[in-house]
Each structure stands twice: as C-alpha cells, then as structure tokens.
PDB file of C-alpha atoms in Angstrom:
ATOM      1  CA  UNK H   1      87.783 103.906 100.265  1.00  0.00           C
ATOM      2  CA  UNK H   2      90.995 101.955 101.514  1.00  0.00           C
ATOM      3  CA  UNK H   3      90.871  99.988  98.417  1.00  0.00           C
ATOM      4  CA  UNK H   4      91.635 102.237  96.326  1.00  0.00           C
ATOM      5  CA  UNK H   5      95.270 102.926  98.723  1.00  0.00           C
ATOM      6  CA  UNK H   6      95.063  99.066  97.308  1.00  0.00           C
ATOM      7  CA  UNK H   7      98.005 100.036  94.260  1.00  0.00           C
ATOM      8  CA  UNK H   8     100.131 102.588  95.339  1.00  0.00           C
ATOM      9  CA  UNK H   9     100.719 101.258  98.075  1.00  0.00           C
ATOM     10  CA  UNK H  10     101.208  97.311  96.214  1.00  0.00           C
ATOM     11  CA  UNK H  11     103.650  99.971  93.896  1.00  0.00           C
ATOM     12  CA  UNK H  12     105.405 100.890  97.173  1.00  0.00           C
ATOM     13  CA  UNK H  13     106.678  97.131  98.121  1.00  0.00           C
ATOM     14  CA  UNK H  14     107.156  96.481  94.866  1.00  0.00           C
ATOM     15  CA  UNK H  15     109.610  99.637  92.958  1.00  0.00           C
ATOM     16  CA  UNK H  16     111.129 100.136  96.716  1.00  0.00           C
ATOM     17  CA  UNK H  17     112.845  98.330  98.933  1.00  0.00           C
ATOM     18  CA  UNK H  18     112.076  98.499 102.893  1.00  0.00           C
ATOM     19  CA  UNK H  19     114.827  97.089 104.093  1.00  0.00           C
ATOM     20  CA  UNK H  20     117.528  98.926 102.841  1.00  0.00           C
ATOM     21  CA  UNK H  21     121.196  98.257 103.634  1.00  0.00           C
ATOM     22  CA  UNK H  22     120.904 102.054 104.910  1.00  0.00           C
ATOM     23  CA  UNK H  23     119.486 102.733 107.912  1.00  0.00           C
ATOM     24  CA  UNK H  24     118.333 106.374 108.478  1.00  0.00           C
ATOM     25  CA  UNK H  25     116.704 105.428 104.537  1.00  0.00           C
ATOM     26  CA  UNK H  26     115.067 102.142 106.092  1.00  0.00           C
ATOM     27  CA  UNK H  27     114.249 103.671 109.046  1.00  0.00           C
ATOM     28  CA  UNK H  28     112.348 106.435 107.596  1.00  0.00           C
ATOM     29  CA  UNK H  29     110.435 103.794 105.577  1.00  0.00           C
ATOM     30  CA  UNK H  30     109.919 101.904 108.208  1.00  0.00           C
ATOM     31  CA  UNK H  31     108.218 105.017 110.319  1.00  0.00           C
ATOM     32  CA  UNK H  32     106.489 105.959 106.358  1.00  0.00           C
ATOM     33  CA  UNK H  33     104.731 102.534 107.079  1.00  0.00           C
ATOM     34  CA  UNK H  34     103.428 102.737 110.474  1.00  0.00           C
ATOM     35  CA  UNK H  35     101.862 106.152 109.378  1.00  0.00           C
ATOM     36  CA  UNK H  36     100.311 104.448 106.643  1.00  0.00           C
ATOM     37  CA  UNK H  37      98.829 101.860 109.390  1.00  0.00           C
ATOM     38  CA  UNK H  38      97.179 103.999 111.804  1.00  0.00           C
ATOM     39  CA  UNK H  39      95.762 105.960 109.555  1.00  0.00           C
ATOM     40  CA  UNK H  40      94.259 102.885 107.876  1.00  0.00           C
ATOM     41  CA  UNK H  41      93.761 101.491 111.531  1.00  0.00           C
ATOM     42  CA  UNK H  42      92.040 104.779 112.190  1.00  0.00           C
ATOM     43  CA  UNK H  43      89.238 104.441 109.531  1.00  0.00           C
ATOM     44  CA  UNK H  44      89.322 100.546 110.244  1.00  0.00           C
ATOM     45  CA  UNK H  45      90.690  97.639 111.391  1.00  0.00           C
ATOM     46  CA  UNK H  46      93.354  96.716 109.152  1.00  0.00           C
ATOM     47  CA  UNK H  47      94.218  92.861 110.563  1.00  0.00           C
ATOM     48  CA  UNK H  48      91.109  91.704 109.306  1.00  0.00           C
ATOM     49  CA  UNK H  49      91.807  93.406 106.200  1.00  0.00           C
ATOM     50  CA  UNK H  50      94.034  90.457 105.611  1.00  0.00           C
ATOM     51  CA  UNK H  51      92.231  87.099 106.090  1.00  0.00           C
ATOM     52  CA  UNK H  52      89.999  88.527 103.938  1.00  0.00           C
ATOM     53  CA  UNK H  53      92.604  88.548 100.609  1.00  0.00           C
TER      54      UNK H  53
END
C-alpha cells in the first residue's frame, strides 16, 4: 500500500516548494509532511525504506 504513494509524494516534491519564503505556507507544508510521515510510520518503519531505494 505504501508503494502506491510514491508517485503522489514524488509529484509533491517536484511541484511544491516546501521551504518557501512565506513562513505560514512553509509551516503548513512541513506540518503536512510530518503528518504524512507519522501515518506512514504507523504502518511501517519508513526509515528502513531509505536504504532500499
């Protein structure tokens, strides 16, 4: 199931500037990524996936 998220997550990083100059937008985008990480990490230890890539 996590593998199906690869394309949307890749698209997010290709199309969205996370570290934008606008502090409020930057904080919202970082919060979104933290929430995604928490959800994914609840299913599997995603830190283990980084070395597999």
